[in-house]
Amino acid sequence: MRPLDEATARAWLVTALDEARAGMAEGGVPVGAALYGADGALLGRGRNRRVQDGDPSTHAETAAFRAAGRQRSYRGTTMVTTLSPCWYCSGLVRQFGISRVVIGEAVTFRGGHDWLAEHGVEVVVLDDPECVAMMREFTARHPELWGEDIGE
């Protein structure tokens, strides 16, 4: 797998950001994700829909993964997410052998991405200002909902 250049990572992050904005507009947790194939094709995209669907398992990464449908292998794929993935979503990445995770920000929440890196997953943290601002605003306005989302 060749290294991912920053321009491509940021371009792919736009898809996840669009999902996060849509989730926020629906009254949900503003986290978005997208799964890209080894060839750079968008396989699936999704957003955290825990609030909208009343389903605690519908995190952005799981929604993008489901939207991608069954793949013969996930080797060489890249999960792009606006926020450092929680342990649940980090487990999904490891379970299915997703090769790379691009993270919009890990300032407001630090999930399992260090653990992923320790287990051979390439991790790219972009520290995107829009991702940080969106989560800071959300967590300030909805601390109880955020606490519920991260299991606190």
mmCIF file with all atom_site columns, N, CA and C in Angstrom, residues 12-85:
data_model
loop_
_atom_site.group_PDB
_atom_site.id
_atom_site.type_symbol
_atom_site.label_atom_id
_atom_site.label_alt_id
_atom_site.label_comp_id
_atom_site.label_asym_id
_atom_site.label_entity_id
_atom_site.label_seq_id
_atom_site.pdbx_PDB_ins_code
_atom_site.Cartn_x
_atom_site.Cartn_y
_atom_site.Cartn_z
_atom_site.occupancy
_atom_site.B_iso_or_equiv
_atom_site.pdbx_formal_charge
_atom_site.auth_seq_id
_atom_site.auth_comp_id
_atom_site.auth_asym_id
_atom_site.auth_atom_id
_atom_site.pdbx_PDB_model_num
ATOM 1   N N  . TRP A 1 12 ? -10.625 13.420 0.865  1.00 0.00 ? 12 TRP A N  1
ATOM 2   C CA . TRP A 1 12 ? -11.509 12.375 1.369  1.00 0.00 ? 12 TRP A CA 1
ATOM 3   C C  . TRP A 1 12 ? -12.214 12.817 2.643  1.00 0.00 ? 12 TRP A C  1
ATOM 4   N N  . LEU A 1 13 ? -11.551 13.642 3.439  1.00 0.00 ? 13 LEU A N  1
ATOM 5   C CA . LEU A 1 13 ? -12.164 14.140 4.673  1.00 0.00 ? 13 LEU A CA 1
ATOM 6   C C  . LEU A 1 13 ? -13.411 14.971 4.373  1.00 0.00 ? 13 LEU A C  1
ATOM 7   N N  . VAL A 1 14 ? -13.454 15.626 3.224  1.00 0.00 ? 14 VAL A N  1
ATOM 8   C CA . VAL A 1 14 ? -14.630 16.427 2.848  1.00 0.00 ? 14 VAL A CA 1
ATOM 9   C C  . VAL A 1 14 ? -15.890 15.564 2.853  1.00 0.00 ? 14 VAL A C  1
ATOM 10  N N  . THR A 1 15 ? -15.788 14.333 2.370  1.00 0.00 ? 15 THR A N  1
ATOM 11  C CA . THR A 1 15 ? -16.945 13.418 2.363  1.00 0.00 ? 15 THR A CA 1
ATOM 12  C C  . THR A 1 15 ? -17.418 13.161 3.787  1.00 0.00 ? 15 THR A C  1
ATOM 13  N N  . ALA A 1 16 ? -16.486 12.883 4.684  1.00 0.00 ? 16 ALA A N  1
ATOM 14  C CA . ALA A 1 16 ? -16.844 12.635 6.084  1.00 0.00 ? 16 ALA A CA 1
ATOM 15  C C  . ALA A 1 16 ? -17.412 13.895 6.733  1.00 0.00 ? 16 ALA A C  1
ATOM 16  N N  . LEU A 1 17 ? -16.841 15.045 6.432  1.00 0.00 ? 17 LEU A N  1
ATOM 17  C CA . LEU A 1 17 ? -17.358 16.311 6.979  1.00 0.00 ? 17 LEU A CA 1
ATOM 18  C C  . LEU A 1 17 ? -18.781 16.579 6.506  1.00 0.00 ? 17 LEU A C  1
ATOM 19  N N  . ASP A 1 18 ? -19.078 16.291 5.247  1.00 0.00 ? 18 ASP A N  1
ATOM 20  C CA . ASP A 1 18 ? -20.450 16.457 4.739  1.00 0.00 ? 18 ASP A CA 1
ATOM 21  C C  . ASP A 1 18 ? -21.417 15.602 5.542  1.00 0.00 ? 18 ASP A C  1
ATOM 22  N N  . GLU A 1 19 ? -21.007 14.374 5.862  1.00 0.00 ? 19 GLU A N  1
ATOM 23  C CA . GLU A 1 19 ? -21.844 13.491 6.669  1.00 0.00 ? 19 GLU A CA 1
ATOM 24  C C  . GLU A 1 19 ? -22.021 14.040 8.087  1.00 0.00 ? 19 GLU A C  1
ATOM 25  N N  . ALA A 1 20 ? -20.943 14.545 8.677  1.00 0.00 ? 20 ALA A N  1
ATOM 26  C CA . ALA A 1 20 ? -21.020 15.100 10.038 1.00 0.00 ? 20 ALA A CA 1
ATOM 27  C C  . ALA A 1 20 ? -21.969 16.294 10.079 1.00 0.00 ? 20 ALA A C  1
ATOM 28  N N  . ARG A 1 21 ? -21.864 17.168 9.090  1.00 0.00 ? 21 ARG A N  1
ATOM 29  C CA . ARG A 1 21 ? -22.763 18.341 9.027  1.00 0.00 ? 21 ARG A CA 1
ATOM 30  C C  . ARG A 1 21 ? -24.217 17.897 8.896  1.00 0.00 ? 21 ARG A C  1
ATOM 31  N N  . ALA A 1 22 ? -24.460 16.885 8.072  1.00 0.00 ? 22 ALA A N  1
ATOM 32  C CA . ALA A 1 22 ? -25.828 16.367 7.897  1.00 0.00 ? 22 ALA A CA 1
ATOM 33  C C  . ALA A 1 22 ? -26.348 15.799 9.213  1.00 0.00 ? 22 ALA A C  1
ATOM 34  N N  . GLY A 1 23 ? -25.502 15.080 9.946  1.00 0.00 ? 23 GLY A N  1
ATOM 35  C CA . GLY A 1 23 ? -25.908 14.536 11.233 1.00 0.00 ? 23 GLY A CA 1
ATOM 36  C C  . GLY A 1 23 ? -26.251 15.628 12.230 1.00 0.00 ? 23 GLY A C  1
ATOM 37  N N  . MET A 1 24 ? -25.465 16.685 12.254 1.00 0.00 ? 24 MET A N  1
ATOM 38  C CA . MET A 1 24 ? -25.733 17.793 13.156 1.00 0.00 ? 24 MET A CA 1
ATOM 39  C C  . MET A 1 24 ? -27.060 18.472 12.781 1.00 0.00 ? 24 MET A C  1
ATOM 40  N N  . ALA A 1 25 ? -27.310 18.646 11.494 1.00 0.00 ? 25 ALA A N  1
ATOM 41  C CA . ALA A 1 25 ? -28.554 19.260 11.028 1.00 0.00 ? 25 ALA A CA 1
ATOM 42  C C  . ALA A 1 25 ? -29.775 18.420 11.414 1.00 0.00 ? 25 ALA A C  1
ATOM 43  N N  . GLU A 1 26 ? -29.594 17.107 11.544 1.00 0.00 ? 26 GLU A N  1
ATOM 44  C CA . GLU A 1 26 ? -30.678 16.205 11.941 1.00 0.00 ? 26 GLU A CA 1
ATOM 45  C C  . GLU A 1 26 ? -30.848 16.127 13.459 1.00 0.00 ? 26 GLU A C  1
ATOM 46  N N  . GLY A 1 27 ? -29.989 16.817 14.199 1.00 0.00 ? 27 GLY A N  1
ATOM 47  C CA . GLY A 1 27 ? -30.062 16.774 15.658 1.00 0.00 ? 27 GLY A CA 1
ATOM 48  C C  . GLY A 1 27 ? -29.242 15.666 16.274 1.00 0.00 ? 27 GLY A C  1
ATOM 49  N N  . GLY A 1 28 ? -28.359 15.074 15.490 1.00 0.00 ? 28 GLY A N  1
ATOM 50  C CA . GLY A 1 28 ? -27.532 13.981 15.979 1.00 0.00 ? 28 GLY A CA 1
ATOM 51  C C  . GLY A 1 28 ? -26.124 14.406 16.337 1.00 0.00 ? 28 GLY A C  1
ATOM 52  N N  . VAL A 1 29 ? -25.312 13.425 16.653 1.00 0.00 ? 29 VAL A N  1
ATOM 53  C CA . VAL A 1 29 ? -23.906 13.644 16.994 1.00 0.00 ? 29 VAL A CA 1
ATOM 54  C C  . VAL A 1 29 ? -23.143 13.893 15.693 1.00 0.00 ? 29 VAL A C  1
ATOM 55  N N  . PRO A 1 30 ? -22.428 15.009 15.581 1.00 0.00 ? 30 PRO A N  1
ATOM 56  C CA . PRO A 1 30 ? -21.787 15.363 14.303 1.00 0.00 ? 30 PRO A CA 1
ATOM 57  C C  . PRO A 1 30 ? -20.463 14.655 14.045 1.00 0.00 ? 30 PRO A C  1
ATOM 58  N N  . VAL A 1 31 ? -20.558 13.374 13.777 1.00 0.00 ? 31 VAL A N  1
ATOM 59  C CA . VAL A 1 31 ? -19.382 12.600 13.377 1.00 0.00 ? 31 VAL A CA 1
ATOM 60  C C  . VAL A 1 31 ? -19.741 11.932 12.059 1.00 0.00 ? 31 VAL A C  1
ATOM 61  N N  . GLY A 1 32 ? -18.841 12.069 11.079 1.00 0.00 ? 32 GLY A N  1
ATOM 62  C CA . GLY A 1 32 ? -19.053 11.472 9.764  1.00 0.00 ? 32 GLY A CA 1
ATOM 63  C C  . GLY A 1 32 ? -17.876 10.607 9.389  1.00 0.00 ? 32 GLY A C  1
ATOM 64  N N  . ALA A 1 33 ? -18.115 9.676  8.466  1.00 0.00 ? 33 ALA A N  1
ATOM 65  C CA . ALA A 1 33 ? -17.061 8.766  8.032  1.00 0.00 ? 33 ALA A CA 1
ATOM 66  C C  . ALA A 1 33 ? -17.280 8.345  6.587  1.00 0.00 ? 33 ALA A C  1
ATOM 67  N N  . ALA A 1 34 ? -16.215 7.850  5.983  1.00 0.00 ? 34 ALA A N  1
ATOM 68  C CA . ALA A 1 34 ? -16.275 7.309  4.624  1.00 0.00 ? 34 ALA A CA 1
ATOM 69  C C  . ALA A 1 34 ? -15.234 6.202  4.514  1.00 0.00 ? 34 ALA A C  1
ATOM 70  N N  . LEU A 1 35 ? -15.555 5.183  3.749  1.00 0.00 ? 35 LEU A N  1
ATOM 71  C CA . LEU A 1 35 ? -14.628 4.083  3.506  1.00 0.00 ? 35 LEU A CA 1
ATOM 72  C C  . LEU A 1 35 ? -14.232 4.117  2.036  1.00 0.00 ? 35 LEU A C  1
ATOM 73  N N  . TYR A 1 36 ? -12.920 4.210  1.804  1.00 0.00 ? 36 TYR A N  1
ATOM 74  C CA . TYR A 1 36 ? -12.378 4.267  0.447  1.00 0.00 ? 36 TYR A CA 1
ATOM 75  C C  . TYR A 1 36 ? -11.622 2.995  0.134  1.00 0.00 ? 36 TYR A C  1
ATOM 76  N N  . GLY A 1 37 ? -11.754 2.532  -1.116 1.00 0.00 ? 37 GLY A N  1
ATOM 77  C CA . GLY A 1 37 ? -11.059 1.342  -1.558 1.00 0.00 ? 37 GLY A CA 1
ATOM 78  C C  . GLY A 1 37 ? -9.597  1.606  -1.848 1.00 0.00 ? 37 GLY A C  1
ATOM 79  N N  . ALA A 1 38 ? -8.851  0.544  -2.045 1.00 0.00 ? 38 ALA A N  1
ATOM 80  C CA . ALA A 1 38 ? -7.425  0.656  -2.338 1.00 0.00 ? 38 ALA A CA 1
ATOM 81  C C  . ALA A 1 38 ? -7.176  1.456  -3.613 1.00 0.00 ? 38 ALA A C  1
ATOM 82  N N  . ASP A 1 39 ? -8.159  1.456  -4.514 1.00 0.00 ? 39 ASP A N  1
ATOM 83  C CA . ASP A 1 39 ? -8.044  2.205  -5.768 1.00 0.00 ? 39 ASP A CA 1
ATOM 84  C C  . ASP A 1 39 ? -8.517  3.650  -5.638 1.00 0.00 ? 39 ASP A C  1
ATOM 85  N N  . GLY A 1 40 ? -8.933  4.049  -4.427 1.00 0.00 ? 40 GLY A N  1
ATOM 86  C CA . GLY A 1 40 ? -9.398  5.415  -4.195 1.00 0.00 ? 40 GLY A CA 1
ATOM 87  C C  . GLY A 1 40 ? -10.883 5.621  -4.426 1.00 0.00 ? 40 GLY A C  1
ATOM 88  N N  . ALA A 1 41 ? -11.593 4.573  -4.791 1.00 0.00 ? 41 ALA A N  1
ATOM 89  C CA . ALA A 1 41 ? -13.043 4.684  -5.018 1.00 0.00 ? 41 ALA A CA 1
ATOM 90  C C  . ALA A 1 41 ? -13.777 4.753  -3.678 1.00 0.00 ? 41 ALA A C  1
ATOM 91  N N  . LEU A 1 42 ? -14.780 5.595  -3.603 1.00 0.00 ? 42 LEU A N  1
ATOM 92  C CA . LEU A 1 42 ? -15.625 5.670  -2.414 1.00 0.00 ? 42 LEU A CA 1
ATOM 93  C C  . LEU A 1 42 ? -16.502 4.423  -2.360 1.00 0.00 ? 42 LEU A C  1
ATOM 94  N N  . LEU A 1 43 ? -16.356 3.652  -1.290 1.00 0.00 ? 43 LEU A N  1
ATOM 95  C CA . LEU A 1 43 ? -17.142 2.424  -1.125 1.00 0.00 ? 43 LEU A CA 1
ATOM 96  C C  . LEU A 1 43 ? -18.414 2.671  -0.327 1.00 0.00 ? 43 LEU A C  1
ATOM 97  N N  . GLY A 1 44 ? -18.332 3.539  0.684  1.00 0.00 ? 44 GLY A N  1
ATOM 98  C CA . GLY A 1 44 ? -19.488 3.808  1.529  1.00 0.00 ? 44 GLY A CA 1
ATOM 99  C C  . GLY A 1 44 ? -19.239 5.030  2.384  1.00 0.00 ? 44 GLY A C  1
ATOM 100 N N  . ARG A 1 45 ? -20.306 5.658  2.796  1.00 0.00 ? 45 ARG A N  1
ATOM 101 C CA . ARG A 1 45 ? -20.228 6.837  3.652  1.00 0.00 ? 45 ARG A CA 1
ATOM 102 C C  . ARG A 1 45 ? -21.364 6.778  4.659  1.00 0.00 ? 45 ARG A C  1
ATOM 103 N N  . GLY A 1 46 ? -21.188 7.454  5.781  1.00 0.00 ? 46 GLY A N  1
ATOM 104 C CA . GLY A 1 46 ? -22.247 7.428  6.794  1.00 0.00 ? 46 GLY A CA 1
ATOM 105 C C  . GLY A 1 46 ? -21.957 8.411  7.907  1.00 0.00 ? 46 GLY A C  1
ATOM 106 N N  . ARG A 1 47 ? -22.938 8.530  8.798  1.00 0.00 ? 47 ARG A N  1
ATOM 107 C CA . ARG A 1 47 ? -22.810 9.437  9.933  1.00 0.00 ? 47 ARG A CA 1
ATOM 108 C C  . ARG A 1 47 ? -23.364 8.768  11.176 1.00 0.00 ? 47 ARG A C  1
ATOM 109 N N  . ASN A 1 48 ? -22.953 9.293  12.299 1.00 0.00 ? 48 ASN A N  1
ATOM 110 C CA . ASN A 1 48 ? -23.477 8.817  13.564 1.00 0.00 ? 48 ASN A CA 1
ATOM 111 C C  . ASN A 1 48 ? -24.988 9.063  13.546 1.00 0.00 ? 48 ASN A C  1
ATOM 112 N N  . ARG A 1 49 ? -25.779 8.006  13.727 1.00 0.00 ? 49 ARG A N  1
ATOM 113 C CA . ARG A 1 49 ? -27.248 8.119  13.706 1.00 0.00 ? 49 ARG A CA 1
ATOM 114 C C  . ARG A 1 49 ? -27.862 7.524  14.971 1.00 0.00 ? 49 ARG A C  1
ATOM 115 N N  . ARG A 1 50 ? -27.103 7.532  16.046 1.00 0.00 ? 50 ARG A N  1
ATOM 116 C CA . ARG A 1 50 ? -27.590 6.964  17.306 1.00 0.00 ? 50 ARG A CA 1
ATOM 117 C C  . ARG A 1 50 ? -28.882 7.644  17.743 1.00 0.00 ? 50 ARG A C  1
ATOM 118 N N  . VAL A 1 51 ? -28.899 8.967  17.674 1.00 0.00 ? 51 VAL A N  1
ATOM 119 C CA . VAL A 1 51 ? -30.064 9.737  18.105 1.00 0.00 ? 51 VAL A CA 1
ATOM 120 C C  . VAL A 1 51 ? -31.206 9.566  17.113 1.00 0.00 ? 51 VAL A C  1
ATOM 121 N N  . GLN A 1 52 ? -30.920 9.770  15.846 1.00 0.00 ? 52 GLN A N  1
ATOM 122 C CA . GLN A 1 52 ? -31.962 9.737  14.824 1.00 0.00 ? 52 GLN A CA 1
ATOM 123 C C  . GLN A 1 52 ? -32.655 8.386  14.739 1.00 0.00 ? 52 GLN A C  1
ATOM 124 N N  . ASP A 1 53 ? -31.888 7.302  14.868 1.00 0.00 ? 53 ASP A N  1
ATOM 125 C CA . ASP A 1 53 ? -32.454 5.959  14.712 1.00 0.00 ? 53 ASP A CA 1
ATOM 126 C C  . ASP A 1 53 ? -32.741 5.263  16.041 1.00 0.00 ? 53 ASP A C  1
ATOM 127 N N  . GLY A 1 54 ? -32.312 5.863  17.151 1.00 0.00 ? 54 GLY A N  1
ATOM 128 C CA . GLY A 1 54 ? -32.476 5.198  18.435 1.00 0.00 ? 54 GLY A CA 1
ATOM 129 C C  . GLY A 1 54 ? -31.664 3.911  18.502 1.00 0.00 ? 54 GLY A C  1
ATOM 130 N N  . ASP A 1 55 ? -30.549 3.868  17.770 1.00 0.00 ? 55 ASP A N  1
ATOM 131 C CA . ASP A 1 55 ? -29.729 2.668  17.678 1.00 0.00 ? 55 ASP A CA 1
ATOM 132 C C  . ASP A 1 55 ? -28.324 2.996  18.181 1.00 0.00 ? 55 ASP A C  1
ATOM 133 N N  . PRO A 1 56 ? -27.941 2.484  19.337 1.00 0.00 ? 56 PRO A N  1
ATOM 134 C CA . PRO A 1 56 ? -26.642 2.834  19.899 1.00 0.00 ? 56 PRO A CA 1
ATOM 135 C C  . PRO A 1 56 ? -25.457 2.318  19.092 1.00 0.00 ? 56 PRO A C  1
ATOM 136 N N  . SER A 1 57 ? -25.686 1.405  18.159 1.00 0.00 ? 57 SER A N  1
ATOM 137 C CA . SER A 1 57 ? -24.578 0.845  17.391 1.00 0.00 ? 57 SER A CA 1
ATOM 138 C C  . SER A 1 57 ? -24.293 1.613  16.105 1.00 0.00 ? 57 SER A C  1
ATOM 139 N N  . THR A 1 58 ? -25.106 2.604  15.779 1.00 0.00 ? 58 THR A N  1
ATOM 140 C CA . THR A 1 58 ? -24.924 3.303  14.516 1.00 0.00 ? 58 THR A CA 1
ATOM 141 C C  . THR A 1 58 ? -23.981 4.486  14.673 1.00 0.00 ? 58 THR A C  1
ATOM 142 N N  . HIS A 1 59 ? -22.704 4.160  14.798 1.00 0.00 ? 59 HIS A N  1
ATOM 143 C CA . HIS A 1 59 ? -21.653 5.178  14.778 1.00 0.00 ? 59 HIS A CA 1
ATOM 144 C C  . HIS A 1 59 ? -21.323 5.478  13.314 1.00 0.00 ? 59 HIS A C  1
ATOM 145 N N  . ALA A 1 60 ? -20.631 6.575  13.069 1.00 0.00 ? 60 ALA A N  1
ATOM 146 C CA . ALA A 1 60 ? -20.321 6.974  11.697 1.00 0.00 ? 60 ALA A CA 1
ATOM 147 C C  . ALA A 1 60 ? -19.537 5.895  10.955 1.00 0.00 ? 60 ALA A C  1
ATOM 148 N N  . GLU A 1 61 ? -18.530 5.335  11.616 1.00 0.00 ? 61 GLU A N  1
ATOM 149 C CA . GLU A 1 61 ? -17.695 4.333  10.963 1.00 0.00 ? 61 GLU A CA 1
ATOM 150 C C  . GLU A 1 61 ? -18.488 3.069  10.644 1.00 0.00 ? 61 GLU A C  1
ATOM 151 N N  . THR A 1 62 ? -19.363 2.650  11.543 1.00 0.00 ? 62 THR A N  1
ATOM 152 C CA . THR A 1 62 ? -20.159 1.451  11.264 1.00 0.00 ? 62 THR A CA 1
ATOM 153 C C  . THR A 1 62 ? -21.154 1.724  10.139 1.00 0.00 ? 62 THR A C  1
ATOM 154 N N  . ALA A 1 63 ? -21.687 2.950  10.082 1.00 0.00 ? 63 ALA A N  1
ATOM 155 C CA . ALA A 1 63 ? -22.622 3.308  9.009  1.00 0.00 ? 63 ALA A CA 1
ATOM 156 C C  . ALA A 1 63 ? -21.910 3.297  7.653  1.00 0.00 ? 63 ALA A C  1
ATOM 157 N N  . ALA A 1 64 ? -20.706 3.845  7.600  1.00 0.00 ? 64 ALA A N  1
ATOM 158 C CA . ALA A 1 64 ? -19.931 3.841  6.347  1.00 0.00 ? 64 ALA A CA 1
ATOM 159 C C  . ALA A 1 64 ? -19.574 2.409  5.943  1.00 0.00 ? 64 ALA A C  1
ATOM 160 N N  . PHE A 1 65 ? -19.184 1.609  6.925  1.00 0.00 ? 65 PHE A N  1
ATOM 161 C CA . PHE A 1 65 ? -18.827 0.206  6.695  1.00 0.00 ? 65 PHE A CA 1
ATOM 162 C C  . PHE A 1 65 ? -20.027 -0.556 6.132  1.00 0.00 ? 65 PHE A C  1
ATOM 163 N N  . ARG A 1 66 ? -21.184 -0.365 6.735  1.00 0.00 ? 66 ARG A N  1
ATOM 164 C CA . ARG A 1 66 ? -22.398 -1.050 6.258  1.00 0.00 ? 66 ARG A CA 1
ATOM 165 C C  . ARG A 1 66 ? -22.766 -0.593 4.857  1.00 0.00 ? 66 ARG A C  1
ATOM 166 N N  . ALA A 1 67 ? -22.639 0.721  4.611  1.00 0.00 ? 67 ALA A N  1
ATOM 167 C CA . ALA A 1 67 ? -22.988 1.264  3.287  1.00 0.00 ? 67 ALA A CA 1
ATOM 168 C C  . ALA A 1 67 ? -22.062 0.718  2.195  1.00 0.00 ? 67 ALA A C  1
ATOM 169 N N  . ALA A 1 68 ? -20.837 0.367  2.568  1.00 0.00 ? 68 ALA A N  1
ATOM 170 C CA . ALA A 1 68 ? -19.890 -0.190 1.593  1.00 0.00 ? 68 ALA A CA 1
ATOM 171 C C  . ALA A 1 68 ? -20.298 -1.576 1.131  1.00 0.00 ? 68 ALA A C  1
ATOM 172 N N  . GLY A 1 69 ? -21.092 -2.248 1.934  1.00 0.00 ? 69 GLY A N  1
ATOM 173 C CA . GLY A 1 69 ? -21.503 -3.602 1.576  1.00 0.00 ? 69 GLY A CA 1
ATOM 174 C C  . GLY A 1 69 ? -20.371 -4.593 1.753  1.00 0.00 ? 69 GLY A C  1
ATOM 175 N N  . ARG A 1 70 ? -20.698 -5.812 1.505  1.00 0.00 ? 70 ARG A N  1
ATOM 176 C CA . ARG A 1 70 ? -19.731 -6.896 1.691  1.00 0.00 ? 70 ARG A CA 1
ATOM 177 C C  . ARG A 1 70 ? -18.611 -6.765 0.668  1.00 0.00 ? 70 ARG A C  1
ATOM 178 N N  . GLN A 1 71 ? -17.400 -6.799 1.162  1.00 0.00 ? 71 GLN A N  1
ATOM 179 C CA . GLN A 1 71 ? -16.204 -6.777 0.316  1.00 0.00 ? 71 GLN A CA 1
ATOM 180 C C  . GLN A 1 71 ? -15.483 -8.106 0.526  1.00 0.00 ? 71 GLN A C  1
ATOM 181 N N  . ARG A 1 72 ? -14.829 -8.582 -0.490 1.00 0.00 ? 72 ARG A N  1
ATOM 182 C CA . ARG A 1 72 ? -14.068 -9.824 -0.339 1.00 0.00 ? 72 ARG A CA 1
ATOM 183 C C  . ARG A 1 72 ? -12.970 -9.647 0.695  1.00 0.00 ? 72 ARG A C  1
ATOM 184 N N  . SER A 1 73 ? -12.343 -8.485 0.678  1.00 0.00 ? 73 SER A N  1
ATOM 185 C CA . SER A 1 73 ? -11.294 -8.154 1.638  1.00 0.00 ? 73 SER A CA 1
ATOM 186 C C  . SER A 1 73 ? -11.318 -6.654 1.872  1.00 0.00 ? 73 SER A C  1
ATOM 187 N N  . TYR A 1 74 ? -10.897 -6.253 3.044  1.00 0.00 ? 74 TYR A N  1
ATOM 188 C CA . TYR A 1 74 ? -10.811 -4.824 3.372  1.00 0.00 ? 74 TYR A CA 1
ATOM 189 C C  . TYR A 1 74 ? -9.357  -4.373 3.400  1.00 0.00 ? 74 TYR A C  1
ATOM 190 N N  . ARG A 1 75 ? -8.429  -5.253 3.024  1.00 0.00 ? 75 ARG A N  1
ATOM 191 C CA . ARG A 1 75 ? -7.020  -4.888 2.964  1.00 0.00 ? 75 ARG A CA 1
ATOM 192 C C  . ARG A 1 75 ? -6.845  -3.778 1.936  1.00 0.00 ? 75 ARG A C  1
ATOM 193 N N  . GLY A 1 76 ? -6.088  -2.782 2.292  1.00 0.00 ? 76 GLY A N  1
ATOM 194 C CA . GLY A 1 76 ? -5.845  -1.665 1.392  1.00 0.00 ? 76 GLY A CA 1
ATOM 195 C C  . GLY A 1 76 ? -6.892  -0.566 1.466  1.00 0.00 ? 76 GLY A C  1
ATOM 196 N N  . THR A 1 77 ? -7.971  -0.791 2.236  1.00 0.00 ? 77 THR A N  1
ATOM 197 C CA . THR A 1 77 ? -9.002  0.239  2.348  1.00 0.00 ? 77 THR A CA 1
ATOM 198 C C  . THR A 1 77 ? -8.616  1.274  3.404  1.00 0.00 ? 77 THR A C  1
ATOM 199 N N  . THR A 1 78 ? -9.270  2.425  3.304  1.00 0.00 ? 78 THR A N  1
ATOM 200 C CA . THR A 1 78 ? -9.022  3.535  4.223  1.00 0.00 ? 78 THR A CA 1
ATOM 201 C C  . THR A 1 78 ? -10.344 4.009  4.814  1.00 0.00 ? 78 THR A C  1
ATOM 202 N N  . MET A 1 79 ? -10.418 4.008  6.143  1.00 0.00 ? 79 MET A N  1
ATOM 203 C CA . MET A 1 79 ? -11.570 4.578  6.837  1.00 0.00 ? 79 MET A CA 1
ATOM 204 C C  . MET A 1 79 ? -11.218 6.024  7.165  1.00 0.00 ? 79 MET A C  1
ATOM 205 N N  . VAL A 1 80 ? -12.048 6.932  6.724  1.00 0.00 ? 80 VAL A N  1
ATOM 206 C CA . VAL A 1 80 ? -11.858 8.357  6.995  1.00 0.00 ? 80 VAL A CA 1
ATOM 207 C C  . VAL A 1 80 ? -12.951 8.777  7.966  1.00 0.00 ? 80 VAL A C  1
ATOM 208 N N  . THR A 1 81 ? -12.565 9.404  9.064  1.00 0.00 ? 81 THR A N  1
ATOM 209 C CA . THR A 1 81 ? -13.531 9.799  10.083 1.00 0.00 ? 81 THR A CA 1
ATOM 210 C C  . THR A 1 81 ? -13.192 11.181 10.615 1.00 0.00 ? 81 THR A C  1
ATOM 211 N N  . THR A 1 82 ? -14.214 11.929 10.947 1.00 0.00 ? 82 THR A N  1
ATOM 212 C CA . THR A 1 82 ? -13.980 13.292 11.430 1.00 0.00 ? 82 THR A CA 1
ATOM 213 C C  . THR A 1 82 ? -13.412 13.324 12.833 1.00 0.00 ? 82 THR A C  1
ATOM 214 N N  . LEU A 1 83 ? -13.536 12.239 13.571 1.00 0.00 ? 83 LEU A N  1
ATOM 215 C CA . LEU A 1 83 ? -13.118 12.193 14.974 1.00 0.00 ? 83 LEU A CA 1
ATOM 216 C C  . LEU A 1 83 ? -12.384 10.886 15.247 1.00 0.00 ? 83 LEU A C  1
ATOM 217 N N  . SER A 1 84 ? -11.408 10.923 16.130 1.00 0.00 ? 84 SER A N  1
ATOM 218 C CA . SER A 1 84 ? -10.686 9.713  16.512 1.00 0.00 ? 84 SER A CA 1
ATOM 219 C C  . SER A 1 84 ? -11.693 8.614  16.855 1.00 0.00 ? 84 SER A C  1
ATOM 220 N N  . PRO A 1 85 ? -11.547 7.425  16.268 1.00 0.00 ? 85 PRO A N  1
ATOM 221 C CA . PRO A 1 85 ? -12.549 6.375  16.476 1.00 0.00 ? 85 PRO A CA 1
ATOM 222 C C  . PRO A 1 85 ? -12.553 5.837  17.909 1.00 0.00 ? 85 PRO A C  1
#
